[in-house]
């Protein structure tokens, strides 16, 4: 499905239609069309970043030890938390809440249309993922994050864990992944509707304050509401 949506009512109707076709539908909002790649692969998708990622995560554990006391015990736990605070990893953020995805799409200040992607994730769900090495996954898969920090809880966070393909010598964007591309749908929000949709979302309790439940989120929310941003 590739459709244009111009109101929150239309968006809800479309995402409800998509959700009825799949037991688990995940959503991602972004200001750019396509490029469904994790942050570590966007600069150069042909680069195998495995060793670099491992080194950076080890440094995070060493330098951020006092900040990681409540984090789970596995490397994936560390990776999930790091992703939420801006470290580039092989994870790509998704949410089970389509309105949260719409907010992330429309709140990006890049010019142009915004996009929400929907992934029918049933057949790509990885179970017991925390017991496995995230650098040795055989295929790109979706997984549910542990609800162990406020941001993941508020954003109803899920992820896709991407792999570097030795066959193509690259990270493969989901929209061109032969196994997954037929299960991805795109909803486009015209540029001139983004501000209106953000106001509608705010009225329904979806904003920076609720999605980032800390002082930073509140300040971001006040910037947007009072047009300071």
Coordinates of N, CA and C in Angstrom, one line a residue:
X1 N 0.8 -1.2 0.0 CA 0.0 0.0 0.0 C 0.9 1.3 0.0
X2 N 0.6 2.2 -0.9 CA 1.2 3.5 -0.9 C 0.1 4.5 -1.0
X3 N -0.2 5.2 0.0 CA -1.3 6.2 0.0 C -0.8 7.5 0.6
X4 N -1.6 8.5 0.3 CA -1.4 9.9 0.9 C -2.5 10.1 2.0
X5 N -2.0 10.6 3.1 CA -3.0 10.9 4.2 C -2.8 12.4 4.6
X6 N -3.9 13.0 4.9 CA -3.9 14.4 5.1 C -4.6 14.8 6.4
X7 N -5.1 13.9 7.2 CA -5.8 14.1 8.4 C -5.5 13.0 9.4
X8 N -5.7 13.2 10.7 CA -5.4 12.2 11.6 C -6.5 11.1 11.5
X9 N -7.7 11.5 11.2 CA -8.8 10.5 11.0 C -8.5 9.6 9.9
X10 N -8.0 10.1 8.8 CA -7.7 9.3 7.6 C -6.5 8.4 8.0
X11 N -5.5 8.9 8.7 CA -4.4 8.1 9.1 C -4.8 6.9 10.0
X12 N -5.7 7.2 10.9 CA -6.1 6.1 11.8 C -6.9 5.1 11.0
X13 N -7.7 5.5 10.1 CA -8.4 4.5 9.3 C -7.5 3.6 8.5
X14 N -6.5 4.3 7.9 CA -5.5 3.5 7.0 C -4.7 2.5 7.9
X15 N -4.2 3.0 9.0 CA -3.4 2.1 9.9 C -4.2 1.0 10.5
X16 N -5.5 1.3 10.7 CA -6.4 0.2 11.2 C -6.5 -0.9 10.2
X17 N -6.7 -0.5 8.9 CA -6.8 -1.4 7.8 C -5.5 -2.3 7.7
X18 N -4.4 -1.7 7.9 CA -3.1 -2.4 7.8 C -3.0 -3.4 9.0
X19 N -3.4 -2.9 10.1 CA -3.3 -3.8 11.3 C -4.2 -5.0 11.3
X20 N -5.3 -4.9 10.6 CA -6.2 -6.0 10.5 C -5.6 -7.2 9.6
X21 N -4.7 -6.8 8.8 CA -4.1 -7.9 7.9 C -2.9 -8.6 8.6
X22 N -2.5 -8.2 9.8 CA -1.4 -8.8 10.4 C -1.6 -8.8 11.9
X23 N -1.1 -9.8 12.6 CA -1.3 -9.9 14.0 C -0.3 -8.9 14.7
X24 N 0.8 -8.6 14.1 CA 1.8 -7.7 14.6 C 2.2 -6.7 13.5
X25 N 1.8 -5.5 13.6 CA 2.2 -4.5 12.6 C 3.0 -3.4 13.3
X26 N 4.2 -3.1 12.8 CA 5.0 -2.1 13.4 C 5.1 -0.9 12.5
X27 N 5.3 0.3 13.1 CA 5.3 1.5 12.4 C 6.6 2.3 12.6
X28 N 7.0 3.0 11.6 CA 8.2 3.9 11.7 C 7.9 5.2 11.0
X29 N 8.1 6.3 11.6 CA 7.9 7.6 11.0 C 9.3 8.3 10.7
X30 N 9.4 8.9 9.5 CA 10.6 9.6 9.2 C 10.4 10.6 8.1
X31 N 11.3 11.6 8.0 CA 11.1 12.7 7.1 C 11.6 12.4 5.7
X32 N 12.2 11.2 5.5 CA 12.8 10.9 4.2 C 12.1 9.6 3.7
X33 N 12.0 9.6 2.4 CA 11.4 8.4 1.7 C 12.4 7.3 1.6
X34 N 12.0 6.1 2.0 CA 12.9 4.9 1.9 C 14.1 5.0 2.8
X35 N 15.1 4.3 2.4 CA 16.4 4.3 3.2 C 16.1 3.6 4.6
X36 N 15.4 2.5 4.6 CA 15.1 1.8 5.9 C 16.3 1.0 6.3
X37 N 17.3 1.8 6.8 CA 18.6 1.2 7.2 C 18.9 1.7 8.6
X38 N 19.6 0.9 9.4 CA 20.0 1.4 10.7 C 21.0 2.5 10.6
X39 N 21.2 3.3 11.7 CA 22.1 4.4 11.7 C 23.5 4.1 11.3
X40 N 24.0 3.0 11.8 CA 25.4 2.6 11.5 C 25.7 2.4 10.0
X41 N 24.6 2.2 9.2 CA 24.8 1.8 7.8 C 24.5 2.9 6.9
X42 N 24.0 4.1 7.3 CA 23.5 5.1 6.4 C 24.6 5.9 5.7
X43 N 25.7 6.0 6.4 CA 26.8 6.7 5.7 C 27.4 5.9 4.6
X44 N 27.6 4.6 4.8 CA 28.2 3.7 3.8 C 27.6 2.3 4.1
X45 N 26.6 1.9 3.4 CA 25.9 0.6 3.6 C 26.8 -0.6 3.2
X46 N 27.9 -0.3 2.5 CA 28.7 -1.4 2.0 C 29.8 -1.8 3.0
X47 N 29.9 -1.0 4.1 CA 31.0 -1.2 5.1 C 30.5 -2.1 6.1
X48 N 31.4 -3.1 6.4 CA 31.1 -4.1 7.5 C 31.6 -3.4 8.8
X49 N 30.7 -3.0 9.6 CA 31.0 -2.2 10.8 C 31.1 -3.0 12.1
X50 N 31.1 -4.3 12.0 CA 31.0 -5.2 13.1 C 32.0 -4.9 14.2
X51 N 33.3 -4.9 13.8 CA 34.4 -4.7 14.8 C 34.3 -3.3 15.4
X52 N 34.0 -2.3 14.6 CA 33.8 -0.9 15.1 C 32.7 -0.8 16.1
X53 N 31.6 -1.4 15.8 CA 30.4 -1.4 16.7 C 30.8 -2.0 18.0
X54 N 31.4 -3.2 18.0 CA 31.8 -3.9 19.2 C 32.7 -3.0 20.1
X55 N 33.7 -2.4 19.4 CA 34.6 -1.5 20.2 C 33.9 -0.4 20.8
X56 N 33.0 0.3 20.1 CA 32.3 1.5 20.6 C 31.4 1.1 21.8
X57 N 30.7 -0.1 21.7 CA 29.9 -0.5 22.7 C 30.7 -0.9 24.0
X58 N 31.9 -1.5 23.8 CA 32.7 -1.8 24.9 C 33.2 -0.5 25.6
X59 N 33.5 0.6 24.8 CA 33.8 1.8 25.4 C 32.7 2.5 26.1
X60 N 31.5 2.3 25.6 CA 30.3 2.8 26.3 C 30.1 2.1 27.6
X61 N 30.4 0.8 27.7 CA 30.3 0.1 29.0 C 31.3 0.6 30.0
X62 N 32.5 0.9 29.5 CA 33.6 1.3 30.3 C 33.4 2.8 30.8
X63 N 33.1 3.7 29.8 CA 33.1 5.1 30.2 C 31.7 5.5 30.8
X64 N 30.7 4.7 30.5 CA 29.4 5.0 31.0 C 28.9 4.1 32.1
X65 N 29.9 3.4 32.8 CA 29.5 2.4 33.8 C 28.5 2.9 34.8
X66 N 28.7 4.1 35.3 CA 27.9 4.7 36.4 C 26.5 5.0 35.9
X67 N 26.3 5.1 34.5 CA 25.0 5.4 34.0 C 24.2 4.1 33.5
X68 N 24.9 3.0 33.6 CA 24.3 1.8 33.0 C 24.0 0.7 34.1
X69 N 23.8 1.2 35.3 CA 23.6 0.2 36.4 C 22.3 -0.5 36.3
X70 N 21.3 0.1 35.7 CA 19.9 -0.5 35.6 C 19.7 -1.2 34.3
X71 N 20.7 -1.3 33.5 CA 20.6 -1.9 32.1 C 20.7 -3.4 32.3
X72 N 20.0 -4.1 31.4 CA 20.0 -5.6 31.4 C 21.4 -6.1 31.1
X73 N 21.7 -7.4 31.3 CA 23.0 -7.9 31.3 C 23.6 -8.2 29.9
X74 N 22.9 -8.2 28.8 CA 23.4 -8.6 27.5 C 23.9 -7.5 26.7
X75 N 24.6 -7.8 25.6 CA 25.1 -6.8 24.7 C 23.9 -6.1 24.0
X76 N 22.8 -6.9 23.7 CA 21.7 -6.3 23.1 C 21.0 -5.3 24.0
X77 N 21.0 -5.5 25.3 CA 20.4 -4.6 26.2 C 21.2 -3.2 26.1
X78 N 22.5 -3.3 26.1 CA 23.3 -2.1 26.0 C 23.0 -1.4 24.6
X79 N 22.9 -2.2 23.6 CA 22.7 -1.7 22.2 C 21.4 -0.9 22.2
X80 N 20.3 -1.5 22.8 CA 19.0 -0.9 22.7 C 19.0 0.5 23.5
X81 N 19.6 0.5 24.7 CA 19.7 1.8 25.4 C 20.5 2.8 24.6
X82 N 21.7 2.4 24.1 CA 22.5 3.3 23.3 C 21.8 3.9 22.1
X83 N 21.0 3.0 21.5 CA 20.2 3.5 20.3 C 19.3 4.6 20.7
X84 N 18.6 4.5 21.9 CA 17.7 5.5 22.3 C 18.3 6.8 22.7
X85 N 19.6 6.8 23.0 CA 20.3 8.0 23.3 C 21.2 8.5 22.2
X86 N 21.1 8.0 21.0 CA 21.7 8.5 19.8 C 22.9 7.8 19.3
X87 N 23.4 6.8 19.9 CA 24.5 6.0 19.4 C 24.1 5.3 18.1
X88 N 24.9 5.3 17.1 CA 24.6 4.6 15.9 C 24.9 3.1 16.1
X89 N 23.8 2.3 15.8 CA 23.9 0.9 16.0 C 23.3 0.2 14.7
X90 N 23.2 -1.1 14.8 CA 22.6 -1.9 13.7 C 21.1 -2.1 14.0
X91 N 20.5 -1.3 14.9 CA 19.1 -1.4 15.2 C 18.4 -0.2 14.5
X92 N 17.2 -0.5 14.1 CA 16.3 0.5 13.5 C 15.0 0.6 14.4
X93 N 14.7 1.8 14.8 CA 13.5 2.0 15.7 C 12.2 1.8 15.0
X94 N 11.3 1.1 15.7 CA 9.9 1.0 15.3 C 9.0 1.1 16.5
X95 N 7.7 1.2 16.3 CA 6.8 1.3 17.4 C 5.5 0.6 17.1
X96 N 4.9 0.0 18.1 CA 3.6 -0.6 17.8 C 2.4 0.4 17.8
X97 N 2.8 1.7 18.1 CA 1.8 2.8 18.2 C 1.9 3.6 16.9
X98 N 0.9 3.5 16.0 CA 1.0 4.3 14.7 C 1.0 5.8 15.0
X99 N 0.4 6.3 16.0 CA 0.3 7.7 16.3 C 1.7 8.2 16.7
X100 N 2.4 7.4 17.5 CA 3.8 7.8 17.8 C 4.7 7.9 16.6
X101 N 4.5 6.9 15.6 CA 5.3 7.0 14.4 C 4.9 8.2 13.6
X102 N 3.6 8.6 13.6 CA 3.2 9.8 12.8 C 3.9 11.1 13.5
X103 N 3.9 11.1 14.8 CA 4.6 12.3 15.4 C 6.1 12.3 15.0
X104 N 6.8 11.2 15.0 CA 8.2 11.3 14.7 C 8.4 11.7 13.2
X105 N 7.4 11.3 12.4 CA 7.5 11.7 10.9 C 7.3 13.2 10.8
X106 N 6.3 13.7 11.4 CA 5.9 15.1 11.2 C 6.8 16.1 12.0
X107 N 7.4 15.7 13.1 CA 8.1 16.6 14.0 C 9.5 16.8 13.5
X108 N 10.0 16.1 12.5 CA 11.3 16.3 11.9 C 11.3 17.6 11.1
X109 N 12.2 18.5 11.3 CA 12.1 19.8 10.7 C 12.8 19.9 9.3
X110 N 13.1 18.8 8.7 CA 13.5 18.8 7.3 C 12.3 19.2 6.4
X111 N 12.6 19.9 5.4 CA 11.5 20.3 4.4 C 11.1 19.1 3.6
X112 N 9.8 19.1 3.2 CA 9.3 18.1 2.3 C 8.3 17.2 3.0
X113 N 7.8 16.2 2.2 CA 6.8 15.3 2.8 C 7.4 14.5 3.9
X114 N 6.5 13.9 4.7 CA 6.9 13.0 5.8 C 6.3 11.6 5.4
X115 N 6.9 10.6 6.0 CA 6.5 9.2 5.7 C 6.4 8.3 6.9
X116 N 5.3 7.5 6.9 CA 5.2 6.5 7.9 C 5.2 5.1 7.2
X117 N 6.1 4.3 7.7 CA 6.2 2.9 7.1 C 5.5 1.9 8.1
X118 N 4.8 1.0 7.5 CA 4.2 -0.1 8.3 C 4.8 -1.4 7.9
X119 N 5.2 -2.2 8.8 CA 5.8 -3.5 8.6 C 4.9 -4.6 9.2
X120 N 4.5 -5.5 8.3 CA 3.8 -6.7 8.8 C 4.8 -7.7 9.3
X121 N 5.0 -7.7 10.6 CA 6.2 -8.3 11.3 C 6.0 -9.7 11.7
X122 N 4.8 -10.3 11.6 CA 4.5 -11.6 12.2 C 5.6 -12.6 11.9
X123 N 5.9 -12.8 10.6 CA 6.8 -13.8 10.2 C 8.3 -13.5 10.4
X124 N 8.6 -12.2 10.8 CA 9.9 -11.8 11.0 C 10.3 -11.6 12.5
X125 N 9.4 -12.0 13.4 CA 9.6 -11.8 14.8 C 10.7 -12.8 15.3
X126 N 11.7 -12.3 16.0 CA 12.7 -13.1 16.6 C 12.5 -13.3 18.1
X127 N 12.3 -14.5 18.5 CA 12.1 -14.8 19.9 C 13.4 -15.2 20.6
X128 N 13.5 -14.9 21.9 CA 14.7 -15.2 22.7 C 15.9 -14.5 22.1
X129 N 15.6 -13.3 21.6 CA 16.7 -12.6 20.9 C 17.8 -12.1 21.9
X130 N 17.4 -11.9 23.2 CA 18.4 -11.4 24.1 C 19.4 -12.5 24.6
X131 N 19.1 -13.7 24.2 CA 20.0 -14.8 24.6 C 21.0 -15.1 23.4
X132 N 20.9 -14.3 22.4 CA 21.7 -14.5 21.2 C 22.7 -13.4 20.9
X133 N 23.7 -13.6 20.2 CA 24.7 -12.6 19.8 C 24.1 -11.7 18.7
X134 N 23.9 -10.5 19.0 CA 23.3 -9.6 17.9 C 24.1 -9.4 16.7
X135 N 25.4 -9.8 16.8 CA 26.3 -9.6 15.6 C 26.3 -10.9 14.8
X136 N 25.6 -11.9 15.2 CA 25.6 -13.2 14.4 C 24.2 -13.6 14.0
X137 N 23.3 -12.7 13.9 CA 22.0 -13.0 13.4 C 22.0 -13.4 11.9
X138 N 21.3 -14.5 11.6 CA 21.4 -15.0 10.2 C 20.6 -14.1 9.2
X139 N 19.5 -13.5 9.7 CA 18.6 -12.7 8.9 C 18.2 -11.4 9.7
X140 N 17.8 -10.4 9.0 CA 17.3 -9.2 9.6 C 15.9 -9.6 10.2
X141 N 15.8 -9.3 11.5 CA 14.6 -9.7 12.2 C 14.0 -8.6 13.1
X142 N 12.7 -8.7 13.5 CA 12.1 -7.7 14.4 C 12.1 -8.3 15.8
X143 N 12.2 -7.5 16.8 CA 12.1 -8.0 18.2 C 11.5 -6.9 19.1
X144 N 10.9 -7.4 20.2 CA 10.3 -6.5 21.1 C 11.3 -6.1 22.2
X145 N 11.5 -4.8 22.5 CA 12.5 -4.4 23.5 C 12.0 -4.7 24.9
X146 N 12.9 -4.9 25.8 CA 12.5 -5.0 27.2 C 12.0 -3.6 27.6
X147 N 10.9 -3.6 28.4 CA 10.4 -2.3 28.8 C 11.0 -1.9 30.1
X148 N 12.3 -1.6 30.0 CA 13.1 -1.3 31.2 C 13.6 0.1 31.3
X149 N 13.1 1.0 30.4 CA 13.4 2.4 30.5 C 12.2 3.2 30.1
X150 N 12.1 4.4 30.6 CA 10.9 5.2 30.4 C 10.6 5.6 28.9
X151 N 11.6 5.8 28.1 CA 11.5 6.1 26.7 C 10.9 5.0 25.9
X152 N 11.4 3.8 26.2 CA 10.9 2.6 25.4 C 9.4 2.4 25.8
X153 N 9.1 2.5 27.1 CA 7.7 2.3 27.5 C 6.8 3.3 26.8
X154 N 7.2 4.6 26.9 CA 6.4 5.7 26.4 C 6.2 5.6 24.9
X155 N 7.2 5.1 24.2 CA 7.2 5.1 22.7 C 6.7 3.7 22.2
X156 N 6.4 2.8 23.1 CA 6.0 1.4 22.7 C 7.0 0.8 21.7
X157 N 8.3 0.8 22.1 CA 9.4 0.6 21.2 C 9.6 -0.9 20.8
X158 N 9.8 -1.1 19.6 CA 10.3 -2.3 19.0 C 11.5 -2.0 18.1
X159 N 12.2 -3.0 17.6 CA 13.3 -2.8 16.7 C 13.4 -3.8 15.6
X160 N 14.1 -3.4 14.6 CA 14.6 -4.5 13.7 C 16.1 -4.5 13.9
X161 N 16.6 -5.7 14.0 CA 18.0 -6.0 14.1 C 18.6 -6.4 12.8
X162 N 19.4 -5.6 12.2 CA 19.9 -5.7 10.9 C 21.3 -6.5 10.8
X163 N 21.5 -7.1 9.8 CA 22.8 -7.9 9.6 C 23.5 -7.3 8.4
X164 N 24.8 -7.5 8.4 CA 25.6 -7.2 7.3 C 25.7 -8.5 6.4
X165 N 25.2 -8.4 5.2 CA 25.1 -9.5 4.3 C 26.4 -9.8 3.6
X166 N 26.9 -11.0 3.8 CA 28.2 -11.4 3.1 C 27.9 -11.7 1.6
X167 N 26.6 -11.9 1.3 CA 26.2 -12.2 -0.1 C 26.3 -10.9 -0.9
X168 N 25.8 -9.8 -0.4 CA 25.7 -8.5 -1.1 C 26.8 -7.6 -0.7
X169 N 27.6 -8.0 0.4 CA 28.6 -7.1 0.9 C 28.0 -5.8 1.3
X170 N 26.9 -5.8 2.0 CA 26.3 -4.6 2.4 C 25.2 -4.8 3.5
X171 N 24.7 -3.8 4.1 CA 23.5 -3.8 4.8 C 22.4 -3.5 3.8
X172 N 21.3 -4.3 3.8 CA 20.3 -4.2 2.7 C 19.1 -3.4 3.3
X173 N 18.7 -2.3 2.7 CA 17.5 -1.6 3.1 C 16.3 -2.5 3.1
X174 N 15.4 -2.3 4.1 CA 14.3 -3.2 4.2 C 13.4 -3.1 3.0
X175 N 13.3 -2.0 2.4 CA 12.4 -1.8 1.2 C 12.9 -2.5 0.0
X176 N 14.2 -3.0 0.0 CA 14.7 -3.8 -1.1 C 15.1 -5.2 -0.7
X177 N 14.9 -5.5 0.6 CA 15.1 -6.9 1.1 C 14.1 -7.8 0.5
X178 N 14.6 -8.8 -0.2 CA 13.7 -9.7 -1.0 C 12.7 -10.4 -0.2
X179 N 13.0 -10.7 1.1 CA 12.1 -11.4 2.0 C 11.1 -10.5 2.6
X180 N 11.4 -9.2 2.8 CA 10.6 -8.3 3.6 C 9.8 -7.3 2.8
X181 N 10.3 -6.9 1.6 CA 9.8 -5.8 1.0 C 8.3 -5.9 0.6
X182 N 7.8 -7.1 0.4 CA 6.4 -7.3 0.2 C 5.5 -7.1 1.4
X183 N 6.1 -6.9 2.5 CA 5.3 -6.8 3.8 C 5.5 -5.4 4.3
X184 N 5.9 -4.4 3.5 CA 6.1 -3.0 3.9 C 5.2 -2.1 3.2
X185 N 4.5 -1.3 3.9 CA 3.6 -0.3 3.3 C 4.0 1.1 3.7
X186 N 3.7 2.1 2.8 CA 4.1 3.4 3.0 C 2.9 4.4 3.0
X187 N 2.9 5.3 4.0 CA 1.9 6.3 4.0 C 2.6 7.7 3.9
X188 N 2.2 8.5 3.0 CA 2.8 9.8 2.8 C 2.0 11.0 3.3
X189 N 2.6 11.8 4.1 CA 2.0 13.0 4.6 C 2.5 14.2 3.9
X190 N 1.7 15.0 3.1 CA 2.2 16.1 2.4 C 2.8 17.2 3.3
X191 N 3.8 17.9 2.8 CA 4.5 18.8 3.7 C 3.6 19.9 4.3
X192 N 2.6 20.3 3.6 CA 1.7 21.4 4.1 C 0.7 20.9 5.2
X193 N 0.7 19.6 5.4 CA -0.2 19.0 6.4 C 0.5 18.6 7.7
X194 N 1.8 18.7 7.7 CA 2.6 18.2 8.9 C 2.3 19.0 10.1
X195 N 2.2 20.3 10.0 CA 1.9 21.1 11.2 C 0.5 20.9 11.8
X196 N -0.4 20.7 10.9 CA -1.8 20.5 11.3 C -1.9 19.1 12.0
X197 N -1.2 18.1 11.5 CA -1.2 16.8 12.1 C -0.6 16.8 13.5
X198 N 0.5 17.6 13.6 CA 1.2 17.7 14.9 C 0.2 18.3 16.0
X199 N -0.5 19.3 15.6 CA -1.5 19.9 16.5 C -2.6 18.9 16.9
X200 N -3.0 18.1 15.9 CA -4.1 17.1 16.2 C -3.5 16.0 17.1
X201 N -2.3 15.6 16.9 CA -1.7 14.6 17.8 C -1.5 15.2 19.2
X202 N -1.1 16.5 19.3 CA -1.0 17.1 20.6 C -2.3 17.1 21.4
X203 N -3.4 17.4 20.7 CA -4.7 17.4 21.3 C -5.1 16.0 21.8
X204 N -4.5 14.9 21.2 CA -4.8 13.6 21.6 C -3.7 13.0 22.5
X205 N -2.9 13.8 23.0 CA -1.9 13.4 24.0 C -0.6 12.8 23.5
X206 N -0.3 13.0 22.2 CA 0.9 12.4 21.6 C 1.8 13.6 21.2
X207 N 2.8 13.8 22.0 CA 3.7 15.0 21.8 C 5.1 14.6 22.4
X208 N 6.0 15.6 22.3 CA 7.4 15.3 22.8 C 7.4 15.1 24.3
X209 N 6.4 15.7 25.1 CA 6.4 15.5 26.5 C 6.0 14.1 26.9
X210 N 5.1 13.5 26.1 CA 4.6 12.1 26.5 C 5.5 11.0 25.9
X211 N 6.2 11.3 24.7 CA 7.0 10.3 24.1 C 8.4 10.3 24.7
X212 N 8.8 11.5 25.3 CA 10.1 11.6 25.9 C 9.9 12.1 27.4
X213 N 9.5 11.1 28.3 CA 9.0 11.5 29.6 C 10.1 11.9 30.6
X214 N 10.8 13.0 30.2 CA 11.9 13.6 31.0 C 11.9 15.1 30.8
X215 N 12.8 15.7 31.4 CA 12.9 17.2 31.3 C 13.2 17.6 29.9
X216 N 14.0 16.9 29.2 CA 14.3 17.2 27.8 C 13.1 17.1 26.9
X217 N 12.3 16.1 27.1 CA 11.0 16.0 26.3 C 10.1 17.1 26.6
X218 N 10.0 17.5 27.9 CA 9.1 18.6 28.2 C 9.6 19.9 27.6
X219 N 10.9 20.2 27.6 CA 11.4 21.4 27.0 C 11.2 21.4 25.5
X220 N 11.3 20.3 24.9 CA 11.1 20.1 23.4 C 9.6 20.4 23.1
X221 N 8.7 19.8 23.9 CA 7.3 20.0 23.8 C 6.9 21.5 23.9
X222 N 7.5 22.2 24.9 CA 7.2 23.7 25.0 C 7.8 24.5 23.9
X223 N 8.9 24.1 23.3 CA 9.4 24.8 22.1 C 8.4 24.7 21.0
X224 N 7.9 23.5 20.8 CA 7.0 23.2 19.7 C 5.7 24.0 19.9
X225 N 5.1 23.8 21.1 CA 3.8 24.4 21.4 C 3.8 25.9 21.3
X226 N 4.9 26.5 21.8 CA 5.0 28.0 21.8 C 5.8 28.5 20.6
X227 N 6.0 27.7 19.6 CA 6.6 28.1 18.3 C 8.0 28.7 18.6
X228 N 8.7 28.1 19.5 CA 10.1 28.6 19.7 C 11.1 27.8 18.9
X229 N 10.7 26.7 18.4 CA 11.6 25.8 17.7 C 11.7 26.2 16.2

